[in-house]
Amino acid sequence: MSAGAATPAARLTPLVLLCLGLVYVVWGSTYFGIKVAIETLPPLGMLAARFMVAGALLLLVLRLRGAALPTARGWRSSALVGTLLLGGGTGLVTLAERDASSSVAAMVIAVSPLFAALFARLWGEKTGGREWLGIGVGLIGIALLNIGELHATPLAALLLILAPLCWTFGSQWSRHLPLPSGLMGSAAEMLTGGGVLLVLSVLMGERWGTPSAASLWALAYLTVFGSLVAYSAYMYLVAHTRPALATSYAYVNPVVAVLLGVGFGGEQLGALGWAALLVILTGVALVAWPRRVPDAEAV
């Protein structure tokens, strides 16, 4: 392995840390935002609007700065990734939140790092022992957090299991597809993924009523921060860090989701819950700690 391939995965650069912080905090809050948005907006239609508007704005800014449009091959690859991540991943979570709380949704999605490590092995990538330990510790924390908290319909529970499968497979596959470079890839994925969600919304017969002000503000937040900012940060992490680190957000998101639930949703968290959060953060630290790069790889 060359130095160029090993270095980004081994070092926590300032840009990597910034992207991690954005994905940790912003995506943790989007579960609550989705719950508010779908109170008066159709789930898939809301997501279609969110991603298509965000993708169009990002594409416009990039074009004004002189970036080239994706090739036909790039659009096809973006459509595959956008469908898996935004249609299968975010779409299934949003549908599940009709019958499950935002904090429960975030908790179940915490299996993402485990799926990411397994899918990464399909392409010959290795997961170190400390990363496996961190994944295990994080899952123990999620199990503790779920004691007495997992109240969802069977369909919602199934959707929450399928969502991280779609998301993590699409994330790992994206590392091996000819995607448009930089933020243009994010714009293309949001536009194509949003298009798929729009088609699904029509096929499911979703109808738009009169949205509340809270739902519209939630949609605006999801569009700007959840899509334009955090999604672009996540795709940078997928391309420049280890799979276990790129998906470690799944351990911090429940922390943010629960804190929002306690602070704004009237939920309560006991001593066991706070202990679980500490265990989750320990798992994140184990996964995120820089991996030692053998001298042979640095040549």
PDB file of C-alpha atoms in Angstrom:
ATOM      1  CA  MET A   1       0.000   0.000   0.000  1.00  0.00           C
ATOM      2  CA  SER A   2       1.341   3.421  -0.888  1.00  0.00           C
ATOM      3  CA  ALA A   3       1.828   6.262   1.530  1.00  0.00           C
ATOM      4  CA  GLY A   4      -0.955   8.237  -0.132  1.00  0.00           C
ATOM      5  CA  ALA A   5      -3.446   5.450   0.514  1.00  0.00           C
ATOM      6  CA  ALA A   6      -2.376   4.763   4.085  1.00  0.00           C
ATOM      7  CA  THR A   7      -1.937   8.242   5.507  1.00  0.00           C
ATOM      8  CA  PRO A   8      -5.542   9.552   5.319  1.00  0.00           C
ATOM      9  CA  ALA A   9      -6.853   6.415   7.017  1.00  0.00           C
ATOM     10  CA  ALA A  10      -4.279   6.572   9.782  1.00  0.00           C
ATOM     11  CA  ARG A  11      -4.329  10.235  10.846  1.00  0.00           C
ATOM     12  CA  LEU A  12      -6.982  12.342  12.541  1.00  0.00           C
ATOM     13  CA  THR A  13      -6.334  15.539  10.616  1.00  0.00           C
ATOM     14  CA  PRO A  14      -8.124  18.783  11.557  1.00  0.00           C
ATOM     15  CA  LEU A  15     -10.434  18.387   8.546  1.00  0.00           C
ATOM     16  CA  VAL A  16     -11.295  14.807   9.536  1.00  0.00           C
ATOM     17  CA  LEU A  17     -12.036  15.939  13.102  1.00  0.00           C
ATOM     18  CA  LEU A  18     -14.238  18.767  11.812  1.00  0.00           C
ATOM     19  CA  CYS A  19     -16.184  16.384   9.569  1.00  0.00           C
ATOM     20  CA  LEU A  20     -16.584  13.922  12.437  1.00  0.00           C
ATOM     21  CA  GLY A  21     -17.914  16.664  14.717  1.00  0.00           C
ATOM     22  CA  LEU A  22     -20.429  17.804  12.094  1.00  0.00           C
ATOM     23  CA  VAL A  23     -21.671  14.282  11.409  1.00  0.00           C
ATOM     24  CA  TYR A  24     -21.798  13.424  15.119  1.00  0.00           C
ATOM     25  CA  VAL A  25     -23.807  16.461  16.211  1.00  0.00           C
ATOM     26  CA  VAL A  26     -25.863  17.383  13.153  1.00  0.00           C
ATOM     27  CA  TRP A  27     -26.973  13.877  12.250  1.00  0.00           C
ATOM     28  CA  GLY A  28     -27.776  13.178  15.874  1.00  0.00           C
ATOM     29  CA  SER A  29     -30.223  16.062  15.769  1.00  0.00           C
ATOM     30  CA  THR A  30     -31.776  15.079  12.432  1.00  0.00           C
ATOM     31  CA  TYR A  31     -33.663  12.164  14.006  1.00  0.00           C
ATOM     32  CA  PHE A  32     -35.573  14.684  16.106  1.00  0.00           C
ATOM     33  CA  GLY A  33     -35.899  16.962  13.085  1.00  0.00           C
ATOM     34  CA  ILE A  34     -37.389  14.153  10.982  1.00  0.00           C
ATOM     35  CA  LYS A  35     -39.910  13.375  13.715  1.00  0.00           C
ATOM     36  CA  VAL A  36     -41.044  17.011  13.754  1.00  0.00           C
ATOM     37  CA  ALA A  37     -41.093  17.282   9.949  1.00  0.00           C
ATOM     38  CA  ILE A  38     -43.283  14.236   9.327  1.00  0.00           C
ATOM     39  CA  GLU A  39     -45.906  15.395  11.824  1.00  0.00           C
ATOM     40  CA  THR A  40     -47.564  17.293   8.961  1.00  0.00           C
ATOM     41  CA  LEU A  41     -45.447  16.371   5.902  1.00  0.00           C
ATOM     42  CA  PRO A  42     -45.447  13.069   3.945  1.00  0.00           C
ATOM     43  CA  PRO A  43     -42.292  11.100   4.899  1.00  0.00           C
ATOM     44  CA  LEU A  44     -40.892  10.244   1.469  1.00  0.00           C
ATOM     45  CA  GLY A  45     -42.119  13.441  -0.146  1.00  0.00           C
ATOM     46  CA  MET A  46     -40.442  15.459   2.601  1.00  0.00           C
ATOM     47  CA  LEU A  47     -37.166  13.638   2.014  1.00  0.00           C
ATOM     48  CA  ALA A  48     -37.437  14.100  -1.752  1.00  0.00           C
ATOM     49  CA  ALA A  49     -37.837  17.851  -1.286  1.00  0.00           C
ATOM     50  CA  ARG A  50     -34.993  17.928   1.234  1.00  0.00           C
ATOM     51  CA  PHE A  51     -32.444  16.178  -0.944  1.00  0.00           C
ATOM     52  CA  MET A  52     -33.453  17.605  -4.322  1.00  0.00           C
ATOM     53  CA  VAL A  53     -33.358  21.185  -3.040  1.00  0.00           C
ATOM     54  CA  ALA A  54     -30.033  20.615  -1.269  1.00  0.00           C
ATOM     55  CA  GLY A  55     -28.559  18.858  -4.294  1.00  0.00           C
ATOM     56  CA  ALA A  56     -29.720  21.568  -6.692  1.00  0.00           C
ATOM     57  CA  LEU A  57     -28.303  24.359  -4.504  1.00  0.00           C
ATOM     58  CA  LEU A  58     -24.965  22.576  -4.143  1.00  0.00           C
ATOM     59  CA  LEU A  59     -24.789  21.869  -7.882  1.00  0.00           C
ATOM     60  CA  LEU A  60     -25.540  25.514  -8.673  1.00  0.00           C
ATOM     61  CA  VAL A  61     -22.808  26.787  -6.353  1.00  0.00           C
ATOM     62  CA  LEU A  62     -20.280  24.323  -7.770  1.00  0.00           C
ATOM     63  CA  ARG A  63     -21.145  25.268 -11.351  1.00  0.00           C
ATOM     64  CA  LEU A  64     -20.766  28.974 -10.547  1.00  0.00           C
ATOM     65  CA  ARG A  65     -17.312  28.141  -9.209  1.00  0.00           C
ATOM     66  CA  GLY A  66     -16.410  26.452 -12.486  1.00  0.00           C
ATOM     67  CA  ALA A  67     -16.837  22.775 -11.556  1.00  0.00           C
ATOM     68  CA  ALA A  68     -17.626  20.404 -14.408  1.00  0.00           C
ATOM     69  CA  LEU A  69     -20.884  18.461 -14.522  1.00  0.00           C
ATOM     70  CA  PRO A  70     -20.655  14.722 -13.837  1.00  0.00           C
ATOM     71  CA  THR A  71     -20.214  12.396 -16.790  1.00  0.00           C
ATOM     72  CA  ALA A  72     -22.922   9.897 -17.703  1.00  0.00           C
ATOM     73  CA  ARG A  73     -20.897   7.261 -15.857  1.00  0.00           C
ATOM     74  CA  GLY A  74     -20.664   9.528 -12.825  1.00  0.00           C
ATOM     75  CA  TRP A  75     -24.427  10.105 -12.803  1.00  0.00           C
ATOM     76  CA  ARG A  76     -25.058   6.341 -12.945  1.00  0.00           C
ATOM     77  CA  SER A  77     -22.725   5.681 -10.018  1.00  0.00           C
ATOM     78  CA  SER A  78     -24.252   8.559  -8.070  1.00  0.00           C
ATOM     79  CA  ALA A  79     -27.724   7.147  -8.681  1.00  0.00           C
ATOM     80  CA  LEU A  80     -26.675   3.783  -7.226  1.00  0.00           C
ATOM     81  CA  VAL A  81     -25.161   5.353  -4.131  1.00  0.00           C
ATOM     82  CA  GLY A  82     -27.948   7.899  -3.714  1.00  0.00           C
ATOM     83  CA  THR A  83     -30.607   5.201  -3.943  1.00  0.00           C
ATOM     84  CA  LEU A  84     -28.927   3.022  -1.318  1.00  0.00           C
ATOM     85  CA  LEU A  85     -27.958   5.781   1.121  1.00  0.00           C
ATOM     86  CA  LEU A  86     -30.830   8.234   0.790  1.00  0.00           C
ATOM     87  CA  GLY A  87     -33.622   6.015  -0.481  1.00  0.00           C
ATOM     88  CA  GLY A  88     -32.827   2.849   1.443  1.00  0.00           C
ATOM     89  CA  GLY A  89     -30.994   4.335   4.423  1.00  0.00           C
ATOM     90  CA  THR A  90     -32.644   7.650   5.273  1.00  0.00           C
ATOM     91  CA  GLY A  91     -35.940   6.710   3.601  1.00  0.00           C
ATOM     92  CA  LEU A  92     -36.475   3.580   5.691  1.00  0.00           C
ATOM     93  CA  VAL A  93     -35.554   5.396   8.905  1.00  0.00           C
ATOM     94  CA  THR A  94     -38.062   8.131   8.137  1.00  0.00           C
ATOM     95  CA  LEU A  95     -40.827   5.612   7.440  1.00  0.00           C
ATOM     96  CA  ALA A  96     -39.968   3.814  10.680  1.00  0.00           C
ATOM     97  CA  GLU A  97     -40.226   7.026  12.696  1.00  0.00           C
ATOM     98  CA  ARG A  98     -43.964   7.090  12.035  1.00  0.00           C
ATOM     99  CA  ASP A  99     -44.199   4.308  14.659  1.00  0.00           C
ATOM    100  CA  ALA A 100     -40.928   4.663  16.595  1.00  0.00           C
ATOM    101  CA  SER A 101     -39.381   7.488  18.612  1.00  0.00           C
ATOM    102  CA  SER A 102     -36.457   9.461  17.222  1.00  0.00           C
ATOM    103  CA  SER A 103     -34.153   8.262  20.001  1.00  0.00           C
ATOM    104  CA  VAL A 104     -35.041   4.601  19.391  1.00  0.00           C
ATOM    105  CA  ALA A 105     -34.356   5.059  15.676  1.00  0.00           C
ATOM    106  CA  ALA A 106     -30.907   6.474  16.421  1.00  0.00           C
ATOM    107  CA  MET A 107     -30.167   3.663  18.862  1.00  0.00           C
ATOM    108  CA  VAL A 108     -30.953   0.880  16.392  1.00  0.00           C
ATOM    109  CA  ILE A 109     -28.927   2.548  13.622  1.00  0.00           C
ATOM    110  CA  ALA A 110     -25.889   2.178  15.894  1.00  0.00           C
ATOM    111  CA  VAL A 111     -25.239  -1.244  14.341  1.00  0.00           C
ATOM    112  CA  SER A 112     -23.896   0.596  11.270  1.00  0.00           C
ATOM    113  CA  PRO A 113     -20.187   0.320  12.185  1.00  0.00           C
ATOM    114  CA  LEU A 114     -20.496  -3.456  12.475  1.00  0.00           C
ATOM    115  CA  PHE A 115     -22.156  -3.737   9.065  1.00  0.00           C
ATOM    116  CA  ALA A 116     -19.578  -1.350   7.607  1.00  0.00           C
ATOM    117  CA  ALA A 117     -16.705  -3.512   8.836  1.00  0.00           C
ATOM    118  CA  LEU A 118     -18.323  -6.639   7.399  1.00  0.00           C
ATOM    119  CA  PHE A 119     -19.053  -5.041   4.019  1.00  0.00           C
ATOM    120  CA  ALA A 120     -15.542  -3.565   3.868  1.00  0.00           C
ATOM    121  CA  ARG A 121     -14.135  -7.077   4.011  1.00  0.00           C
ATOM    122  CA  LEU A 122     -15.929  -7.840   0.731  1.00  0.00           C
ATOM    123  CA  TRP A 123     -13.442  -5.489  -0.911  1.00  0.00           C
ATOM    124  CA  GLY A 124     -10.426  -6.824   0.967  1.00  0.00           C
ATOM    125  CA  GLU A 125     -10.232  -4.134   3.664  1.00  0.00           C
ATOM    126  CA  LYS A 126      -9.242  -5.212   7.147  1.00  0.00           C
ATOM    127  CA  THR A 127     -10.651  -4.195  10.518  1.00  0.00           C
ATOM    128  CA  GLY A 128      -8.145  -4.135  13.375  1.00  0.00           C
ATOM    129  CA  GLY A 129      -8.575  -5.779  16.743  1.00  0.00           C
ATOM    130  CA  ARG A 130      -9.065  -2.502  18.607  1.00  0.00           C
ATOM    131  CA  GLU A 131     -11.732  -1.470  16.092  1.00  0.00           C
ATOM    132  CA  TRP A 132     -13.613  -4.731  16.662  1.00  0.00           C
ATOM    133  CA  LEU A 133     -13.317  -4.118  20.407  1.00  0.00           C
ATOM    134  CA  GLY A 134     -14.684  -0.602  19.990  1.00  0.00           C
ATOM    135  CA  ILE A 135     -17.583  -1.893  17.898  1.00  0.00           C
ATOM    136  CA  GLY A 136     -18.359  -4.485  20.570  1.00  0.00           C
ATOM    137  CA  VAL A 137     -18.182  -1.938  23.393  1.00  0.00           C
ATOM    138  CA  GLY A 138     -20.411   0.429  21.460  1.00  0.00           C
ATOM    139  CA  LEU A 139     -23.003  -2.273  20.864  1.00  0.00           C
ATOM    140  CA  ILE A 140     -22.989  -3.122  24.579  1.00  0.00           C
ATOM    141  CA  GLY A 141     -23.730   0.520  25.294  1.00  0.00           C
ATOM    142  CA  ILE A 142     -26.575   0.481  22.784  1.00  0.00           C
ATOM    143  CA  ALA A 143     -27.972  -2.674  24.413  1.00  0.00           C
ATOM    144  CA  LEU A 144     -27.910  -0.976  27.817  1.00  0.00           C
ATOM    145  CA  LEU A 145     -29.576   2.102  26.378  1.00  0.00           C
ATOM    146  CA  ASN A 146     -32.296  -0.031  24.800  1.00  0.00           C
ATOM    147  CA  ILE A 147     -33.287  -1.768  28.035  1.00  0.00           C
ATOM    148  CA  GLY A 148     -36.876  -0.757  28.572  1.00  0.00           C
ATOM    149  CA  GLU A 149     -36.712   1.793  25.732  1.00  0.00           C
ATOM    150  CA  LEU A 150     -37.274  -0.162  22.505  1.00  0.00           C
ATOM    151  CA  HIS A 151     -40.970   0.342  21.821  1.00  0.00           C
ATOM    152  CA  ALA A 152     -41.774   0.069  18.109  1.00  0.00           C
ATOM    153  CA  THR A 153     -44.076  -1.892  15.821  1.00  0.00           C
ATOM    154  CA  PRO A 154     -42.611  -5.013  14.133  1.00  0.00           C
ATOM    155  CA  LEU A 155     -42.615  -3.202  10.769  1.00  0.00           C
ATOM    156  CA  ALA A 156     -40.793  -0.201  12.208  1.00  0.00           C
ATOM    157  CA  ALA A 157     -38.212  -2.480  13.843  1.00  0.00           C
ATOM    158  CA  LEU A 158     -37.657  -4.282  10.512  1.00  0.00           C
ATOM    159  CA  LEU A 159     -37.215  -0.998   8.642  1.00  0.00           C
ATOM    160  CA  LEU A 160     -34.682   0.158  11.232  1.00  0.00           C
ATOM    161  CA  ILE A 161     -32.639  -3.005  10.666  1.00  0.00           C
ATOM    162  CA  LEU A 162     -32.787  -2.758   6.859  1.00  0.00           C
ATOM    163  CA  ALA A 163     -31.842   0.949   6.858  1.00  0.00           C
ATOM    164  CA  PRO A 164     -28.231   0.548   8.099  1.00  0.00           C
ATOM    165  CA  LEU A 165     -27.746  -2.435   5.765  1.00  0.00           C
ATOM    166  CA  CYS A 166     -28.588  -0.225   2.777  1.00  0.00           C
ATOM    167  CA  TRP A 167     -26.621   2.724   4.130  1.00  0.00           C
ATOM    168  CA  THR A 168     -23.401   0.903   4.983  1.00  0.00           C
ATOM    169  CA  PHE A 169     -23.370  -1.240   1.827  1.00  0.00           C
ATOM    170  CA  GLY A 170     -23.850   1.871  -0.286  1.00  0.00           C
ATOM    171  CA  SER A 171     -21.127   3.697   1.654  1.00  0.00           C
ATOM    172  CA  GLN A 172     -18.561   0.944   1.139  1.00  0.00           C
ATOM    173  CA  TRP A 173     -19.522   0.403  -2.500  1.00  0.00           C
ATOM    174  CA  SER A 174     -19.103   4.131  -3.131  1.00  0.00           C
ATOM    175  CA  ARG A 175     -15.387   3.782  -2.395  1.00  0.00           C
ATOM    176  CA  HIS A 176     -15.057   1.579  -5.468  1.00  0.00           C
ATOM    177  CA  LEU A 177     -17.337   3.380  -7.929  1.00  0.00           C
ATOM    178  CA  PRO A 178     -16.361   6.137 -10.410  1.00  0.00           C
ATOM    179  CA  LEU A 179     -18.171   8.928  -8.573  1.00  0.00           C
ATOM    180  CA  PRO A 180     -17.821  12.626  -9.441  1.00  0.00           C
ATOM    181  CA  SER A 181     -15.004  14.192  -7.462  1.00  0.00           C
ATOM    182  CA  GLY A 182     -15.458  16.231  -4.304  1.00  0.00           C
ATOM    183  CA  LEU A 183     -18.758  17.897  -3.463  1.00  0.00           C
ATOM    184  CA  MET A 184     -20.066  17.331  -6.983  1.00  0.00           C
ATOM    185  CA  GLY A 185     -20.471  13.690  -5.999  1.00  0.00           C
ATOM    186  CA  SER A 186     -22.605  14.709  -3.008  1.00  0.00           C
ATOM    187  CA  ALA A 187     -24.754  16.961  -5.208  1.00  0.00           C
ATOM    188  CA  ALA A 188     -25.312  14.216  -7.785  1.00  0.00           C
ATOM    189  CA  GLU A 189     -26.173  11.650  -5.105  1.00  0.00           C
ATOM    190  CA  MET A 190     -28.688  13.961  -3.446  1.00  0.00           C
ATOM    191  CA  LEU A 191     -30.348  14.819  -6.761  1.00  0.00           C
ATOM    192  CA  THR A 192     -30.615  11.217  -7.939  1.00  0.00           C
ATOM    193  CA  GLY A 193     -31.514   9.841  -4.509  1.00  0.00           C
ATOM    194  CA  GLY A 194     -34.108  12.576  -4.095  1.00  0.00           C
ATOM    195  CA  GLY A 195     -35.545  11.688  -7.490  1.00  0.00           C
ATOM    196  CA  VAL A 196     -35.941   8.059  -6.431  1.00  0.00           C
ATOM    197  CA  LEU A 197     -37.674   9.155  -3.227  1.00  0.00           C
ATOM    198  CA  LEU A 198     -40.032  11.380  -5.230  1.00  0.00           C
ATOM    199  CA  VAL A 199     -41.028   8.451  -7.449  1.00  0.00           C
ATOM    200  CA  LEU A 200     -41.600   6.249  -4.388  1.00  0.00           C
ATOM    201  CA  SER A 201     -43.684   8.982  -2.771  1.00  0.00           C
ATOM    202  CA  VAL A 202     -45.945   9.156  -5.834  1.00  0.00           C
ATOM    203  CA  LEU A 203     -46.219   5.363  -6.063  1.00  0.00           C
ATOM    204  CA  MET A 204     -47.187   5.156  -2.389  1.00  0.00           C
ATOM    205  CA  GLY A 205     -49.896   7.770  -2.911  1.00  0.00           C
ATOM    206  CA  GLU A 206     -48.533  10.264  -0.396  1.00  0.00           C
ATOM    207  CA  ARG A 207     -50.483  13.493  -0.165  1.00  0.00           C
ATOM    208  CA  TRP A 208     -49.400  16.955   0.889  1.00  0.00           C
ATOM    209  CA  GLY A 209     -51.647  18.719   3.352  1.00  0.00           C
ATOM    210  CA  THR A 210     -51.119  22.038   5.094  1.00  0.00           C
ATOM    211  CA  PRO A 211     -47.754  21.827   6.882  1.00  0.00           C
ATOM    212  CA  SER A 212     -47.200  23.392  10.270  1.00  0.00           C
ATOM    213  CA  ALA A 213     -44.568  26.061  10.823  1.00  0.00           C
ATOM    214  CA  ALA A 214     -42.591  23.610  12.985  1.00  0.00           C
ATOM    215  CA  SER A 215     -42.498  21.028  10.194  1.00  0.00           C
ATOM    216  CA  LEU A 216     -41.334  23.616   7.663  1.00  0.00           C
ATOM    217  CA  TRP A 217     -38.560  24.830   9.979  1.00  0.00           C
ATOM    218  CA  ALA A 218     -37.538  21.214  10.547  1.00  0.00           C
ATOM    219  CA  LEU A 219     -37.430  20.621   6.782  1.00  0.00           C
ATOM    220  CA  ALA A 220     -35.266  23.722   6.315  1.00  0.00           C
ATOM    221  CA  TYR A 221     -32.867  22.529   9.020  1.00  0.00           C
ATOM    222  CA  LEU A 222     -32.672  19.044   7.514  1.00  0.00           C
ATOM    223  CA  THR A 223     -32.017  20.494   4.062  1.00  0.00           C
ATOM    224  CA  VAL A 224     -29.249  22.901   5.024  1.00  0.00           C
ATOM    225  CA  PHE A 225     -27.494  21.161   7.887  1.00  0.00           C
ATOM    226  CA  GLY A 226     -28.510  17.531   7.542  1.00  0.00           C
ATOM    227  CA  SER A 227     -27.927  17.400   3.774  1.00  0.00           C
ATOM    228  CA  LEU A 228     -25.700  20.207   2.526  1.00  0.00           C
ATOM    229  CA  VAL A 229     -23.354  20.230   5.507  1.00  0.00           C
ATOM    230  CA  ALA A 230     -23.359  16.831   7.214  1.00  0.00           C
ATOM    231  CA  TYR A 231     -23.874  14.609   4.169  1.00  0.00           C
ATOM    232  CA  SER A 232     -20.952  16.239   2.366  1.00  0.00           C
ATOM    233  CA  ALA A 233     -18.833  15.828   5.508  1.00  0.00           C
ATOM    234  CA  TYR A 234     -19.784  12.148   5.714  1.00  0.00           C
ATOM    235  CA  MET A 235     -18.856  11.423   2.102  1.00  0.00           C
ATOM    236  CA  TYR A 236     -15.448  13.007   2.783  1.00  0.00           C
ATOM    237  CA  LEU A 237     -15.000  10.653   5.742  1.00  0.00           C
ATOM    238  CA  VAL A 238     -16.019   7.633   3.637  1.00  0.00           C
ATOM    239  CA  ALA A 239     -13.362   8.510   1.068  1.00  0.00           C
ATOM    240  CA  HIS A 240     -10.549   9.404   3.492  1.00  0.00           C
ATOM    241  CA  THR A 241     -10.937   7.324   6.678  1.00  0.00           C
ATOM    242  CA  ARG A 242     -11.391   3.742   7.834  1.00  0.00           C
ATOM    243  CA  PRO A 243     -14.924   2.302   7.589  1.00  0.00           C
ATOM    244  CA  ALA A 244     -15.220   1.874  11.367  1.00  0.00           C
ATOM    245  CA  LEU A 245     -14.279   5.525  11.942  1.00  0.00           C
ATOM    246  CA  ALA A 246     -16.494   6.896   9.157  1.00  0.00           C
ATOM    247  CA  THR A 247     -19.524   5.148  10.654  1.00  0.00           C
ATOM    248  CA  SER A 248     -18.670   5.814  14.310  1.00  0.00           C
ATOM    249  CA  TYR A 249     -21.279   8.598  14.173  1.00  0.00           C
ATOM    250  CA  ALA A 250     -23.823   5.844  14.824  1.00  0.00           C
ATOM    251  CA  TYR A 251     -22.614   5.656  18.439  1.00  0.00           C
ATOM    252  CA  VAL A 252     -22.737   9.411  19.071  1.00  0.00           C
ATOM    253  CA  ASN A 253     -26.035  10.073  17.269  1.00  0.00           C
ATOM    254  CA  PRO A 254     -28.063   8.269  19.968  1.00  0.00           C
ATOM    255  CA  VAL A 255     -26.382  10.445  22.592  1.00  0.00           C
ATOM    256  CA  VAL A 256     -27.468  13.607  20.790  1.00  0.00           C
ATOM    257  CA  ALA A 257     -30.921  12.163  20.054  1.00  0.00           C
ATOM    258  CA  VAL A 258     -31.507  11.234  23.695  1.00  0.00           C
ATOM    259  CA  LEU A 259     -30.285  14.607  24.959  1.00  0.00           C
ATOM    260  CA  LEU A 260     -32.689  16.351  22.587  1.00  0.00           C
ATOM    261  CA  GLY A 261     -35.480  14.050  23.717  1.00  0.00           C
ATOM    262  CA  VAL A 262     -34.742  14.853  27.354  1.00  0.00           C
ATOM    263  CA  GLY A 263     -34.329  18.567  26.740  1.00  0.00           C
ATOM    264  CA  PHE A 264     -37.193  19.206  24.313  1.00  0.00           C
ATOM    265  CA  GLY A 265     -39.375  16.097  24.185  1.00  0.00           C
ATOM    266  CA  GLY A 266     -40.025  15.590  27.885  1.00  0.00           C
ATOM    267  CA  GLU A 267     -38.247  12.204  27.959  1.00  0.00           C
ATOM    268  CA  GLN A 268     -36.399  10.986  31.051  1.00  0.00           C
ATOM    269  CA  LEU A 269     -33.109   9.132  31.322  1.00  0.00           C
ATOM    270  CA  GLY A 270     -32.119   7.200  34.435  1.00  0.00           C
ATOM    271  CA  ALA A 271     -28.739   6.214  35.849  1.00  0.00           C
ATOM    272  CA  LEU A 272     -28.515   3.160  33.570  1.00  0.00           C
ATOM    273  CA  GLY A 273     -29.108   5.349  30.545  1.00  0.00           C
ATOM    274  CA  TRP A 274     -26.342   7.777  31.446  1.00  0.00           C
ATOM    275  CA  ALA A 275     -24.001   4.835  32.115  1.00  0.00           C
ATOM    276  CA  ALA A 276     -24.852   3.490  28.656  1.00  0.00           C
ATOM    277  CA  LEU A 277     -23.897   6.811  27.074  1.00  0.00           C
ATOM    278  CA  LEU A 278     -20.495   6.610  28.776  1.00  0.00           C
ATOM    279  CA  VAL A 279     -19.988   3.086  27.403  1.00  0.00           C
ATOM    280  CA  ILE A 280     -20.964   4.268  23.911  1.00  0.00           C
ATOM    281  CA  LEU A 281     -18.432   7.107  23.998  1.00  0.00           C
ATOM    282  CA  THR A 282     -15.767   4.625  25.132  1.00  0.00           C
ATOM    283  CA  GLY A 283     -16.525   2.533  22.061  1.00  0.00           C
ATOM    284  CA  VAL A 284     -16.179   5.609  19.844  1.00  0.00           C
ATOM    285  CA  ALA A 285     -12.795   6.402  21.374  1.00  0.00           C
ATOM    286  CA  LEU A 286     -11.541   2.873  20.647  1.00  0.00           C
ATOM    287  CA  VAL A 287     -12.715   3.046  17.046  1.00  0.00           C
ATOM    288  CA  ALA A 288     -11.462   6.570  16.414  1.00  0.00           C
ATOM    289  CA  TRP A 289      -8.010   6.164  17.964  1.00  0.00           C
ATOM    290  CA  PRO A 290      -5.434   6.372  15.142  1.00  0.00           C
ATOM    291  CA  ARG A 291      -4.194   3.045  13.831  1.00  0.00           C
ATOM    292  CA  ARG A 292      -0.430   2.476  13.770  1.00  0.00           C
ATOM    293  CA  VAL A 293       0.758   2.220  10.193  1.00  0.00           C
ATOM    294  CA  PRO A 294       3.459  -0.462   9.618  1.00  0.00           C
ATOM    295  CA  ASP A 295       6.705   0.826   8.134  1.00  0.00           C
ATOM    296  CA  ALA A 296       6.152  -1.342   5.067  1.00  0.00           C
ATOM    297  CA  GLU A 297       2.918   0.497   4.307  1.00  0.00           C
ATOM    298  CA  ALA A 298       4.523   3.915   4.578  1.00  0.00           C
ATOM    299  CA  VAL A 299       7.005   3.299   1.817  1.00  0.00           C
TER     300      VAL A 299
END
